[in-house]
Amino acid sequence: YAASPVYARAAVRDAYFFKEKDNTTAMFAVPYTYCIEVLRDEGDWYYARYASDAGLYKALYGYCKKENFTRESGYISVQDGNRKIQG
């Protein structure tokens, strides 16, 4: 069986999505309460996916600082770009 996806929710209004594990590589702020899919736990950082490939939209992969996100557990509904997904 495939492992269930792990999500983390932006817990602060300045939770940034970074290209690298480096504060100078911020690409955008993840909207407050939006979720990322945690792909790997790397110390103080999560390697994550934001959104998904759907039509004109493309998933983005990068890093988020753990201190700005709250791990979610169980069955949750999360906003993913312009559509909802179940996780």
PDB file of C-alpha atoms in Angstrom:
ATOM      1  CA  TYR A   1       0.000   0.000   0.000  1.00  0.00           C
ATOM      2  CA  ALA A   2       1.131   3.541  -0.724  1.00  0.00           C
ATOM      3  CA  ALA A   3       1.698   5.765   2.281  1.00  0.00           C
ATOM      4  CA  SER A   4      -0.973   8.362   2.907  1.00  0.00           C
ATOM      5  CA  PRO A   5       0.045  11.927   2.033  1.00  0.00           C
ATOM      6  CA  VAL A   6       1.280  14.083   4.906  1.00  0.00           C
ATOM      7  CA  TYR A   7       0.173  17.712   4.974  1.00  0.00           C
ATOM      8  CA  ALA A   8       1.243  20.760   6.933  1.00  0.00           C
ATOM      9  CA  ARG A   9      -0.832  23.941   7.243  1.00  0.00           C
ATOM     10  CA  ALA A  10       0.626  27.463   7.178  1.00  0.00           C
ATOM     11  CA  ALA A  11       0.342  28.585  10.799  1.00  0.00           C
ATOM     12  CA  VAL A  12       1.588  32.150  10.301  1.00  0.00           C
ATOM     13  CA  ARG A  13       0.946  34.831   7.695  1.00  0.00           C
ATOM     14  CA  ASP A  14       4.581  34.935   6.571  1.00  0.00           C
ATOM     15  CA  ALA A  15       5.121  31.219   5.865  1.00  0.00           C
ATOM     16  CA  TYR A  16       7.335  31.259   2.783  1.00  0.00           C
ATOM     17  CA  PHE A  17       7.986  28.658   0.094  1.00  0.00           C
ATOM     18  CA  PHE A  18      11.692  28.580  -0.793  1.00  0.00           C
ATOM     19  CA  LYS A  19      13.588  27.272  -3.814  1.00  0.00           C
ATOM     20  CA  GLU A  20      16.417  26.033  -1.569  1.00  0.00           C
ATOM     21  CA  LYS A  21      16.988  25.617   2.170  1.00  0.00           C
ATOM     22  CA  ASP A  22      18.096  29.238   2.293  1.00  0.00           C
ATOM     23  CA  ASN A  23      16.134  32.272   3.527  1.00  0.00           C
ATOM     24  CA  THR A  24      17.253  34.299   0.495  1.00  0.00           C
ATOM     25  CA  THR A  25      15.481  32.006  -2.006  1.00  0.00           C
ATOM     26  CA  ALA A  26      11.835  32.722  -1.063  1.00  0.00           C
ATOM     27  CA  MET A  27       9.490  32.364  -4.046  1.00  0.00           C
ATOM     28  CA  PHE A  28       6.175  33.340  -2.414  1.00  0.00           C
ATOM     29  CA  ALA A  29       4.248  33.289   0.850  1.00  0.00           C
ATOM     30  CA  VAL A  30       1.962  30.307   1.307  1.00  0.00           C
ATOM     31  CA  PRO A  31      -1.468  31.788   2.101  1.00  0.00           C
ATOM     32  CA  TYR A  32      -2.363  31.576   5.793  1.00  0.00           C
ATOM     33  CA  THR A  33      -4.106  28.230   6.566  1.00  0.00           C
ATOM     34  CA  TYR A  34      -3.243  26.716   3.126  1.00  0.00           C
ATOM     35  CA  CYS A  35      -1.521  23.337   3.112  1.00  0.00           C
ATOM     36  CA  ILE A  36       1.600  21.927   1.561  1.00  0.00           C
ATOM     37  CA  GLU A  37       2.246  18.231   1.017  1.00  0.00           C
ATOM     38  CA  VAL A  38       5.293  17.209   3.037  1.00  0.00           C
ATOM     39  CA  LEU A  39       7.497  14.960   0.908  1.00  0.00           C
ATOM     40  CA  ARG A  40      10.535  14.820   3.234  1.00  0.00           C
ATOM     41  CA  ASP A  41      11.400  16.026   6.700  1.00  0.00           C
ATOM     42  CA  GLU A  42      14.878  17.604   6.560  1.00  0.00           C
ATOM     43  CA  GLY A  43      15.729  18.911  10.017  1.00  0.00           C
ATOM     44  CA  ASP A  44      14.352  22.450  10.358  1.00  0.00           C
ATOM     45  CA  TRP A  45      12.820  22.270   6.865  1.00  0.00           C
ATOM     46  CA  TYR A  46      10.179  20.359   4.936  1.00  0.00           C
ATOM     47  CA  TYR A  47      10.765  19.473   1.294  1.00  0.00           C
ATOM     48  CA  ALA A  48       7.259  19.953  -0.043  1.00  0.00           C
ATOM     49  CA  ARG A  49       4.849  20.184  -2.944  1.00  0.00           C
ATOM     50  CA  TYR A  50       2.531  23.158  -3.327  1.00  0.00           C
ATOM     51  CA  ALA A  51      -0.534  22.681  -5.543  1.00  0.00           C
ATOM     52  CA  SER A  52      -0.697  19.981  -8.213  1.00  0.00           C
ATOM     53  CA  ASP A  53      -0.484  19.484 -11.942  1.00  0.00           C
ATOM     54  CA  ALA A  54      -3.977  20.194 -13.247  1.00  0.00           C
ATOM     55  CA  GLY A  55      -4.702  21.860 -16.567  1.00  0.00           C
ATOM     56  CA  LEU A  56      -2.723  25.094 -16.765  1.00  0.00           C
ATOM     57  CA  TYR A  57      -1.521  24.758 -13.167  1.00  0.00           C
ATOM     58  CA  LYS A  58       1.760  23.087 -12.277  1.00  0.00           C
ATOM     59  CA  ALA A  59       2.920  21.744  -8.926  1.00  0.00           C
ATOM     60  CA  LEU A  60       5.804  23.589  -7.304  1.00  0.00           C
ATOM     61  CA  TYR A  61       8.485  21.790  -5.315  1.00  0.00           C
ATOM     62  CA  GLY A  62      10.666  23.456  -2.718  1.00  0.00           C
ATOM     63  CA  TYR A  63      11.282  24.015   0.976  1.00  0.00           C
ATOM     64  CA  CYS A  64       9.327  25.430   3.893  1.00  0.00           C
ATOM     65  CA  LYS A  65      10.544  26.194   7.410  1.00  0.00           C
ATOM     66  CA  LYS A  66       8.917  23.774   9.841  1.00  0.00           C
ATOM     67  CA  GLU A  67       8.443  26.450  12.501  1.00  0.00           C
ATOM     68  CA  ASN A  68       5.867  28.182  10.258  1.00  0.00           C
ATOM     69  CA  PHE A  69       3.716  25.105   9.585  1.00  0.00           C
ATOM     70  CA  THR A  70       1.564  22.734  11.647  1.00  0.00           C
ATOM     71  CA  ARG A  71       1.478  19.065  10.639  1.00  0.00           C
ATOM     72  CA  GLU A  72      -2.036  17.801   9.992  1.00  0.00           C
ATOM     73  CA  SER A  73      -3.194  14.291  10.735  1.00  0.00           C
ATOM     74  CA  GLY A  74      -6.220  12.219   9.898  1.00  0.00           C
ATOM     75  CA  TYR A  75      -8.725  12.966   7.159  1.00  0.00           C
ATOM     76  CA  ILE A  76      -8.615  16.618   6.174  1.00  0.00           C
ATOM     77  CA  SER A  77      -9.821  18.748   3.306  1.00  0.00           C
ATOM     78  CA  VAL A  78      -7.173  21.153   2.061  1.00  0.00           C
ATOM     79  CA  GLN A  79      -7.157  23.936  -0.491  1.00  0.00           C
ATOM     80  CA  ASP A  80      -4.856  23.106  -3.395  1.00  0.00           C
ATOM     81  CA  GLY A  81      -4.565  26.004  -5.794  1.00  0.00           C
ATOM     82  CA  ASN A  82      -8.023  26.450  -7.297  1.00  0.00           C
ATOM     83  CA  ARG A  83      -9.521  23.118  -6.297  1.00  0.00           C
ATOM     84  CA  LYS A  84     -10.030  21.026  -3.180  1.00  0.00           C
ATOM     85  CA  ILE A  85      -8.368  17.697  -2.488  1.00  0.00           C
ATOM     86  CA  GLN A  86      -8.884  15.181   0.275  1.00  0.00           C
ATOM     87  CA  GLY A  87      -5.939  14.013   2.295  1.00  0.00           C
TER      88      GLY A  87
END
